[in-house]
Amino acid sequence: MESKINNVMRKFDFKGQAGSLQYWEYKQVGQKKVLSLVGQPILSTQGQKGLKNYRKRSFNYTNASVGPDTEVDQEWLAGLAAQKRVPRQRTSRDPNQILGQLVVPVFSYQGADEKFVGVIELTTALPKTSYDEEFNQIQNLLKNENLTKPLENTIKVIYGDDIYKFQLPLPSGIADVWENMKMRNSEVNQKTFRLECEDGSGYLICISSDDDLRARIANSSTKAIYMFLKRGD
């Protein structure tokens, strides 16, 4: 496993960014499942102070419990990725974000058996508006090492008595949702209709941008995302 992770890191192109890659190993410690950085690969472009400090702080989470039924610190992005088995990012669009972050789950395979084994974390000295390009690069490198799977969410759009269901690969944007809807209902268009979903308090909020969609996916406790299709007022 270590040699495969090293291959991914060695081939990753930072494209001039000051950044680092670190690998969190998922393992059993006593009766709990944890993520650990101890003895795991790391790659950094330069000795930037903010990146060094972040690396030190990351060790505070070593041996912290993770998993689908575990309460995870919401500031710990790698832990959240381990909890839900989905990639996540923090960008310049997030409040008070000093560094940029992207975390990608890693899987191993034996025949048809799939096993979650860890998380690769990219940290950049300056946050970007999006890490979709870096996600695609890491995903392809993991695929070359047979350490990933096709990532997708199930989208269920409710319109009256009808429910439209389709798979949405990650990362995808709001345009992909509308395209899938038009394939299933030729009357659907963004000028006449709008998409809404419930927030954590049960209120309906509009999903009109890629950021809205990412936030909805990130805050979902399952891979099934429910939306409501409504005609505009």
CSV table of C-alpha atoms in Angstrom, one decimal:
chain,number,residue,atom,x,y,z
A,1,MET,CA,0.0,0.0,0.0
A,2,GLU,CA,2.8,2.5,0.9
A,3,SER,CA,4.5,2.1,-2.5
A,4,LYS,CA,1.2,2.8,-4.3
A,5,ILE,CA,0.5,5.9,-2.2
A,6,ASN,CA,4.1,7.0,-2.8
A,7,ASN,CA,3.5,6.6,-6.6
A,8,VAL,CA,0.4,8.8,-6.4
A,9,MET,CA,2.3,11.5,-4.5
A,10,ARG,CA,5.3,11.3,-6.7
A,11,LYS,CA,3.3,11.8,-9.9
A,12,PHE,CA,1.0,14.6,-8.5
A,13,ASP,CA,1.6,17.9,-10.2
A,14,PHE,CA,1.2,20.9,-7.8
A,15,LYS,CA,1.4,23.2,-10.8
A,16,GLY,CA,3.4,25.9,-9.0
A,17,GLN,CA,1.2,25.9,-5.9
A,18,ALA,CA,2.8,25.8,-2.4
A,19,GLY,CA,1.2,22.8,-1.0
A,20,SER,CA,1.5,19.4,0.6
A,21,LEU,CA,0.0,15.9,0.3
A,22,GLN,CA,-0.3,13.6,3.4
A,23,TYR,CA,-1.9,10.2,3.8
A,24,TRP,CA,-4.1,9.1,6.7
A,25,GLU,CA,-4.1,5.4,7.3
A,26,TYR,CA,-7.4,3.9,8.4
A,27,LYS,CA,-6.8,1.1,11.0
A,28,GLN,CA,-8.1,-0.7,14.0
A,29,VAL,CA,-6.7,0.4,17.4
A,30,GLY,CA,-8.2,-1.5,20.3
A,31,GLN,CA,-12.0,-1.4,19.9
A,32,LYS,CA,-12.1,1.6,17.6
A,33,LYS,CA,-11.4,2.6,14.0
A,34,VAL,CA,-9.0,5.5,13.6
A,35,LEU,CA,-7.0,7.6,11.1
A,36,SER,CA,-3.3,7.9,11.7
A,37,LEU,CA,-0.5,9.9,10.1
A,38,VAL,CA,2.3,8.1,12.0
A,39,GLY,CA,4.8,6.5,9.6
A,40,GLN,CA,2.7,7.4,6.5
A,41,PRO,CA,3.9,9.1,3.3
A,42,ILE,CA,4.0,12.9,3.0
A,43,LEU,CA,5.1,15.2,0.2
A,44,SER,CA,5.6,19.0,0.5
A,45,THR,CA,6.6,21.5,-2.2
A,46,GLN,CA,8.5,23.8,0.2
A,47,GLY,CA,8.9,24.7,3.9
A,48,GLN,CA,6.0,27.1,4.0
A,49,LYS,CA,5.2,28.0,7.7
A,50,GLY,CA,1.4,27.7,7.4
A,51,LEU,CA,1.8,24.2,5.9
A,52,LYS,CA,4.2,23.2,8.6
A,53,ASN,CA,1.9,24.4,11.3
A,54,TYR,CA,-1.0,22.6,9.8
A,55,ARG,CA,1.0,19.3,9.6
A,56,LYS,CA,1.7,19.6,13.4
A,57,ARG,CA,-1.9,20.3,14.2
A,58,SER,CA,-3.0,17.3,12.1
A,59,PHE,CA,-1.3,15.0,14.6
A,60,ASN,CA,-3.8,16.1,17.2
A,61,TYR,CA,-6.3,13.9,15.4
A,62,THR,CA,-4.1,10.8,15.3
A,63,ASN,CA,-6.0,7.8,16.7
A,64,ALA,CA,-9.3,9.8,16.9
A,65,SER,CA,-12.3,7.6,16.2
A,66,VAL,CA,-13.9,7.8,12.7
A,67,GLY,CA,-16.6,5.9,10.9
A,68,PRO,CA,-20.2,6.2,9.7
A,69,ASP,CA,-21.6,6.0,13.3
A,70,THR,CA,-19.0,8.3,14.9
A,71,GLU,CA,-19.2,11.9,16.0
A,72,VAL,CA,-16.4,13.6,14.1
A,73,ASP,CA,-15.0,17.1,14.7
A,74,GLN,CA,-16.4,19.2,11.9
A,75,GLU,CA,-13.1,21.0,11.5
A,76,TRP,CA,-11.3,17.7,10.7
A,77,LEU,CA,-11.9,17.3,6.9
A,78,ALA,CA,-10.0,14.0,6.6
A,79,GLY,CA,-12.2,12.6,9.4
A,80,LEU,CA,-15.4,13.7,7.7
A,81,ALA,CA,-14.2,12.0,4.5
A,82,ALA,CA,-13.6,8.8,6.4
A,83,GLN,CA,-17.0,9.1,8.1
A,84,LYS,CA,-19.0,9.4,4.8
A,85,ARG,CA,-16.5,7.8,2.3
A,86,VAL,CA,-16.8,10.8,0.0
A,87,PRO,CA,-14.3,13.5,-1.1
A,88,ARG,CA,-14.6,17.0,0.4
A,89,GLN,CA,-13.0,20.4,-0.2
A,90,ARG,CA,-12.6,23.7,1.5
A,91,THR,CA,-12.0,26.7,-0.7
A,92,SER,CA,-11.8,30.5,-0.6
A,93,ARG,CA,-15.6,30.5,-0.7
A,94,ASP,CA,-15.7,29.0,2.8
A,95,PRO,CA,-15.6,31.5,5.7
A,96,ASN,CA,-12.4,32.1,7.5
A,97,GLN,CA,-10.5,29.7,5.3
A,98,ILE,CA,-6.7,30.5,5.5
A,99,LEU,CA,-5.5,27.3,3.8
A,100,GLY,CA,-7.1,25.3,1.0
A,101,GLN,CA,-8.0,21.7,1.5
A,102,LEU,CA,-9.1,18.6,-0.5
A,103,VAL,CA,-9.6,15.1,0.9
A,104,VAL,CA,-10.1,12.0,-1.2
A,105,PRO,CA,-11.0,8.5,0.2
A,106,VAL,CA,-8.7,5.6,-0.8
A,107,PHE,CA,-10.0,2.0,-1.3
A,108,SER,CA,-8.3,-1.3,-2.0
A,109,TYR,CA,-9.8,-4.3,-3.8
A,110,GLN,CA,-9.5,-8.0,-3.7
A,111,GLY,CA,-11.7,-9.5,-6.4
A,112,ALA,CA,-15.2,-8.0,-5.8
A,113,ASP,CA,-14.4,-7.0,-2.2
A,114,GLU,CA,-13.9,-3.3,-1.5
A,115,LYS,CA,-12.1,-2.0,1.6
A,116,PHE,CA,-11.7,1.6,2.7
A,117,VAL,CA,-8.1,2.0,3.7
A,118,GLY,CA,-7.4,5.7,4.2
A,119,VAL,CA,-7.6,9.3,3.0
A,120,ILE,CA,-5.2,11.4,0.8
A,121,GLU,CA,-5.3,15.1,1.9
A,122,LEU,CA,-4.1,18.0,-0.3
A,123,THR,CA,-3.4,21.3,1.5
A,124,THR,CA,-2.4,24.5,-0.3
A,125,ALA,CA,-0.9,27.6,1.3
A,126,LEU,CA,-3.6,29.7,-0.3
A,127,PRO,CA,-7.2,28.5,-0.8
A,128,LYS,CA,-8.5,28.3,-4.4
A,129,THR,CA,-12.1,28.9,-5.5
A,130,SER,CA,-12.3,25.2,-6.5
A,131,TYR,CA,-10.3,22.0,-6.3
A,132,ASP,CA,-12.1,20.1,-9.0
A,133,GLU,CA,-9.0,19.9,-11.2
A,134,GLU,CA,-6.9,18.6,-8.3
A,135,PHE,CA,-9.6,16.1,-7.4
A,136,ASN,CA,-9.6,14.7,-11.0
A,137,GLN,CA,-5.9,14.4,-11.0
A,138,ILE,CA,-5.8,12.5,-7.7
A,139,GLN,CA,-8.7,10.4,-8.7
A,140,ASN,CA,-6.9,9.4,-11.9
A,141,LEU,CA,-3.7,8.6,-10.1
A,142,LEU,CA,-5.5,6.5,-7.6
A,143,LYS,CA,-7.3,4.7,-10.4
A,144,ASN,CA,-3.9,3.8,-12.0
A,145,GLU,CA,-3.0,2.1,-8.7
A,146,ASN,CA,-6.4,0.4,-8.4
A,147,LEU,CA,-7.2,2.4,-5.2
A,148,THR,CA,-10.4,4.1,-6.1
A,149,LYS,CA,-13.9,3.5,-7.4
A,150,PRO,CA,-16.3,5.6,-9.5
A,151,LEU,CA,-17.7,8.2,-7.2
A,152,GLU,CA,-21.3,9.2,-7.5
A,153,ASN,CA,-24.4,10.4,-5.7
A,154,THR,CA,-28.0,9.3,-6.3
A,155,ILE,CA,-30.1,12.3,-7.1
A,156,LYS,CA,-33.9,12.0,-6.5
A,157,VAL,CA,-35.9,14.9,-7.8
A,158,ILE,CA,-39.6,15.1,-6.8
A,159,TYR,CA,-42.0,16.9,-9.1
A,160,GLY,CA,-45.7,16.5,-8.1
A,161,ASP,CA,-46.4,12.7,-8.1
A,162,ASP,CA,-43.3,11.9,-10.2
A,163,ILE,CA,-39.8,11.1,-8.9
A,164,TYR,CA,-36.8,11.3,-11.2
A,165,LYS,CA,-33.9,9.3,-10.1
A,166,PHE,CA,-30.3,9.3,-11.6
A,167,GLN,CA,-26.7,8.8,-10.7
A,168,LEU,CA,-24.5,11.9,-10.6
A,169,PRO,CA,-20.7,11.3,-10.9
A,170,LEU,CA,-18.4,13.3,-8.6
A,171,PRO,CA,-17.4,16.0,-9.2
A,172,SER,CA,-20.5,17.3,-11.1
A,173,GLY,CA,-22.2,20.6,-11.3
A,174,ILE,CA,-25.7,22.0,-11.3
A,175,ALA,CA,-25.7,22.0,-15.1
A,176,ASP,CA,-25.3,18.2,-15.0
A,177,VAL,CA,-28.4,18.0,-12.8
A,178,TRP,CA,-30.5,20.1,-15.2
A,179,GLU,CA,-29.2,18.1,-18.2
A,180,ASN,CA,-30.3,14.8,-16.5
A,181,MET,CA,-33.7,16.4,-15.8
A,182,LYS,CA,-34.2,17.5,-19.4
A,183,MET,CA,-33.5,14.0,-20.6
A,184,ARG,CA,-36.4,12.7,-18.4
A,185,ASN,CA,-38.8,15.6,-18.9
A,186,SER,CA,-38.4,17.7,-22.1
A,187,GLU,CA,-40.5,20.6,-20.5
A,188,VAL,CA,-37.9,21.2,-17.8
A,189,ASN,CA,-35.7,24.3,-18.2
A,190,GLN,CA,-33.9,26.7,-15.8
A,191,LYS,CA,-36.0,29.7,-16.8
A,192,THR,CA,-39.3,28.2,-15.9
A,193,PHE,CA,-38.3,25.8,-13.1
A,194,ARG,CA,-36.2,25.9,-10.0
A,195,LEU,CA,-34.6,23.2,-7.8
A,196,GLU,CA,-35.0,23.3,-4.0
A,197,CYS,CA,-34.0,21.1,-1.1
A,198,GLU,CA,-34.5,21.0,2.6
A,199,ASP,CA,-31.8,22.4,4.9
A,200,GLY,CA,-31.0,21.0,8.3
A,201,SER,CA,-33.9,22.8,9.9
A,202,GLY,CA,-36.5,21.6,7.3
A,203,TYR,CA,-36.7,24.9,5.4
A,204,LEU,CA,-36.6,24.8,1.6
A,205,ILE,CA,-33.6,26.5,0.0
A,206,CYS,CA,-32.8,27.1,-3.7
A,207,ILE,CA,-30.1,25.1,-5.4
A,208,SER,CA,-29.0,27.3,-8.2
A,209,SER,CA,-25.2,27.0,-8.4
A,210,ASP,CA,-22.3,24.5,-8.2
A,211,ASP,CA,-21.5,25.8,-4.7
A,212,ASP,CA,-25.1,25.2,-3.6
A,213,LEU,CA,-25.0,21.7,-4.9
A,214,ARG,CA,-21.6,20.9,-3.3
A,215,ALA,CA,-22.9,22.2,0.0
A,216,ARG,CA,-26.0,20.0,-0.2
A,217,ILE,CA,-23.9,16.9,-1.0
A,218,ALA,CA,-21.3,17.7,1.8
A,219,ASN,CA,-24.1,18.2,4.4
A,220,SER,CA,-26.0,15.0,3.4
A,221,SER,CA,-25.7,12.0,5.8
A,222,THR,CA,-26.3,9.6,2.8
A,223,LYS,CA,-25.3,9.4,-0.8
A,224,ALA,CA,-29.0,9.9,-1.9
A,225,ILE,CA,-29.8,13.6,-2.4
A,226,TYR,CA,-33.4,14.7,-2.5
A,227,MET,CA,-34.5,17.8,-4.4
A,228,PHE,CA,-37.9,19.3,-5.4
A,229,LEU,CA,-38.6,20.6,-8.8
A,230,LYS,CA,-40.9,23.7,-8.8
A,231,ARG,CA,-42.2,26.1,-11.4
A,232,GLY,CA,-40.8,29.6,-10.9
A,233,ASP,CA,-43.1,32.2,-9.3
